[in-house]
Amino acid sequence: MKSTIKHYIESCPWCKQYNVTCYKRDGHLRPIAPPDGPFLLIVIDYCGPLKRTPRENQYVLVMTDRFSRHITVLALLNSTAETTAQALFNEYFCKFGIPAVILSDQGPHFRNQLIGNIKILIG
């Protein structure tokens, strides 16, 4: 019976298409060295889309300082690169300074457009 099941799975087109081994394996995780002081390395990520608030906000941007564990949370209308850059500049950089490193999950709102928009805001 074991060989019959194995043969069925190997010949099944659905099994071949959705088999986990067909996907690229994740790389090894590497530890992130702790920063030398506060507000030098921040980690940013979005939560959402969530239920709209009365002010039409649907996303939450979470910014965490890796040294002090200080958390800044902002409710935003959307998660575009432009909105993210504006929020980082107004609510983080102007209050705590520009960090040396910004870590993210490389989501669509954190790609190259974000850095371009931040450069425009900083000048």
mmCIF file of C-alpha atoms in Angstrom:
data_model
loop_
_atom_site.group_PDB
_atom_site.id
_atom_site.type_symbol
_atom_site.label_atom_id
_atom_site.label_comp_id
_atom_site.label_asym_id
_atom_site.label_seq_id
_atom_site.Cartn_x
_atom_site.Cartn_y
_atom_site.Cartn_z
ATOM 1 C CA MET A 1 0.000 0.000 0.000
ATOM 2 C CA LYS A 2 2.893 2.353 0.769
ATOM 3 C CA SER A 3 4.279 1.983 -2.755
ATOM 4 C CA THR A 4 0.823 2.622 -4.266
ATOM 5 C CA ILE A 5 0.461 5.866 -2.305
ATOM 6 C CA LYS A 6 3.996 6.934 -3.206
ATOM 7 C CA HIS A 7 3.341 6.248 -6.906
ATOM 8 C CA TYR A 8 0.045 8.169 -6.772
ATOM 9 C CA ILE A 9 1.675 11.215 -5.157
ATOM 10 C CA GLU A 10 4.582 11.190 -7.618
ATOM 11 C CA SER A 11 2.220 11.075 -10.602
ATOM 12 C CA CYS A 12 -0.357 13.551 -9.248
ATOM 13 C CA PRO A 13 -0.118 16.934 -11.078
ATOM 14 C CA TRP A 14 -1.603 18.806 -8.091
ATOM 15 C CA CYS A 15 0.927 17.231 -5.738
ATOM 16 C CA LYS A 16 3.799 18.176 -8.051
ATOM 17 C CA GLN A 17 2.586 21.755 -8.405
ATOM 18 C CA TYR A 18 1.962 22.431 -4.718
ATOM 19 C CA ASN A 19 4.665 20.283 -3.170
ATOM 20 C CA VAL A 20 6.644 22.395 -0.701
ATOM 21 C CA THR A 21 9.952 21.054 -2.008
ATOM 22 C CA CYS A 22 9.263 22.787 -5.344
ATOM 23 C CA TYR A 23 9.649 26.194 -3.735
ATOM 24 C CA LYS A 24 12.912 27.948 -3.046
ATOM 25 C CA ARG A 25 14.136 27.128 0.412
ATOM 26 C CA ASP A 26 14.562 29.938 2.911
ATOM 27 C CA GLY A 27 18.071 31.082 3.692
ATOM 28 C CA HIS A 28 19.663 30.806 7.084
ATOM 29 C CA LEU A 29 18.767 33.472 9.593
ATOM 30 C CA ARG A 30 21.617 35.618 10.809
ATOM 31 C CA PRO A 31 21.581 37.571 14.059
ATOM 32 C CA ILE A 32 21.490 41.340 13.825
ATOM 33 C CA ALA A 33 24.228 43.029 15.811
ATOM 34 C CA PRO A 34 22.807 45.367 18.453
ATOM 35 C CA PRO A 35 23.264 49.076 17.703
ATOM 36 C CA ASP A 36 25.631 51.261 19.735
ATOM 37 C CA GLY A 37 22.906 53.627 20.894
ATOM 38 C CA PRO A 38 19.249 54.576 20.654
ATOM 39 C CA PHE A 39 17.574 55.462 17.356
ATOM 40 C CA LEU A 40 20.434 54.166 15.183
ATOM 41 C CA LEU A 41 18.672 51.015 13.994
ATOM 42 C CA ILE A 42 14.903 50.839 13.590
ATOM 43 C CA VAL A 43 12.634 48.051 12.408
ATOM 44 C CA ILE A 44 9.466 49.009 10.519
ATOM 45 C CA ASP A 45 6.439 47.008 9.418
ATOM 46 C CA TYR A 46 2.765 47.413 8.584
ATOM 47 C CA CYS A 47 -0.321 45.827 10.105
ATOM 48 C CA GLY A 48 -3.331 45.799 7.830
ATOM 49 C CA PRO A 49 -5.488 46.314 5.998
ATOM 50 C CA LEU A 50 -7.740 46.629 9.019
ATOM 51 C CA LYS A 51 -11.309 47.823 9.417
ATOM 52 C CA ARG A 52 -11.532 51.505 8.471
ATOM 53 C CA THR A 53 -11.637 53.994 11.317
ATOM 54 C CA PRO A 54 -13.884 57.085 11.352
ATOM 55 C CA ARG A 55 -10.857 59.019 10.007
ATOM 56 C CA GLU A 56 -10.572 56.474 7.137
ATOM 57 C CA ASN A 57 -7.298 54.982 8.452
ATOM 58 C CA GLN A 58 -6.849 51.359 7.473
ATOM 59 C CA TYR A 59 -3.170 50.569 8.187
ATOM 60 C CA VAL A 60 -0.884 50.763 11.213
ATOM 61 C CA LEU A 61 2.821 51.512 10.745
ATOM 62 C CA VAL A 62 4.938 50.135 13.597
ATOM 63 C CA MET A 63 8.465 51.499 14.115
ATOM 64 C CA THR A 64 10.674 49.903 16.792
ATOM 65 C CA ASP A 65 14.078 51.105 17.966
ATOM 66 C CA ARG A 66 16.293 48.018 18.406
ATOM 67 C CA PHE A 67 18.410 49.551 21.186
ATOM 68 C CA SER A 68 15.786 51.005 23.537
ATOM 69 C CA ARG A 69 12.765 48.979 22.311
ATOM 70 C CA HIS A 70 10.918 52.294 21.955
ATOM 71 C CA ILE A 71 7.853 51.765 19.769
ATOM 72 C CA THR A 72 6.133 54.367 17.617
ATOM 73 C CA VAL A 73 2.781 53.411 16.101
ATOM 74 C CA LEU A 74 0.901 55.425 13.468
ATOM 75 C CA ALA A 75 -2.531 54.928 11.941
ATOM 76 C CA LEU A 76 -2.408 55.681 8.202
ATOM 77 C CA LEU A 77 -4.844 55.846 5.291
ATOM 78 C CA ASN A 78 -2.800 53.524 3.065
ATOM 79 C CA SER A 79 0.535 51.731 2.896
ATOM 80 C CA THR A 80 2.093 53.331 -0.175
ATOM 81 C CA ALA A 81 5.786 54.204 -0.311
ATOM 82 C CA GLU A 82 4.901 57.913 -0.365
ATOM 83 C CA THR A 83 2.711 57.679 2.758
ATOM 84 C CA THR A 84 5.365 55.596 4.529
ATOM 85 C CA ALA A 85 8.137 58.082 3.698
ATOM 86 C CA GLN A 86 5.999 61.026 4.841
ATOM 87 C CA ALA A 87 5.140 59.265 8.122
ATOM 88 C CA LEU A 88 8.760 58.271 8.789
ATOM 89 C CA PHE A 89 9.968 61.802 8.107
ATOM 90 C CA ASN A 90 7.302 63.699 10.073
ATOM 91 C CA GLU A 91 6.758 61.337 12.993
ATOM 92 C CA TYR A 92 10.173 59.721 13.425
ATOM 93 C CA PHE A 93 13.092 61.503 11.761
ATOM 94 C CA CYS A 94 12.016 64.982 12.949
ATOM 95 C CA LYS A 95 11.648 63.746 16.541
ATOM 96 C CA PHE A 96 14.487 61.237 16.954
ATOM 97 C CA GLY A 97 16.862 61.895 14.059
ATOM 98 C CA ILE A 98 17.668 59.844 10.985
ATOM 99 C CA PRO A 99 18.667 56.265 11.863
ATOM 100 C CA ALA A 100 21.764 54.671 10.351
ATOM 101 C CA VAL A 101 19.802 51.512 9.447
ATOM 102 C CA ILE A 102 16.133 50.843 8.664
ATOM 103 C CA LEU A 103 15.132 47.157 8.624
ATOM 104 C CA SER A 104 11.931 45.934 6.994
ATOM 105 C CA ASP A 105 10.400 42.792 5.542
ATOM 106 C CA GLN A 106 10.937 44.153 2.007
ATOM 107 C CA GLY A 107 7.193 44.481 1.445
ATOM 108 C CA PRO A 108 5.993 46.522 -1.544
ATOM 109 C CA HIS A 109 5.741 49.686 0.570
ATOM 110 C CA PHE A 110 9.395 49.374 1.683
ATOM 111 C CA ARG A 111 11.113 48.887 -1.669
ATOM 112 C CA ASN A 112 13.228 51.398 -3.623
ATOM 113 C CA GLN A 113 10.378 53.919 -3.923
ATOM 114 C CA LEU A 114 10.459 54.444 -0.161
ATOM 115 C CA ILE A 115 14.139 55.383 -0.125
ATOM 116 C CA GLY A 116 13.610 57.667 -3.126
ATOM 117 C CA ASN A 117 10.737 59.433 -1.373
ATOM 118 C CA ILE A 118 12.788 59.812 1.824
ATOM 119 C CA LYS A 119 15.685 61.339 -0.162
ATOM 120 C CA ILE A 120 13.268 63.884 -1.645
ATOM 121 C CA LEU A 121 11.948 64.820 1.812
ATOM 122 C CA ILE A 122 15.407 65.110 3.395
ATOM 123 C CA GLY A 123 16.856 67.028 0.476
#
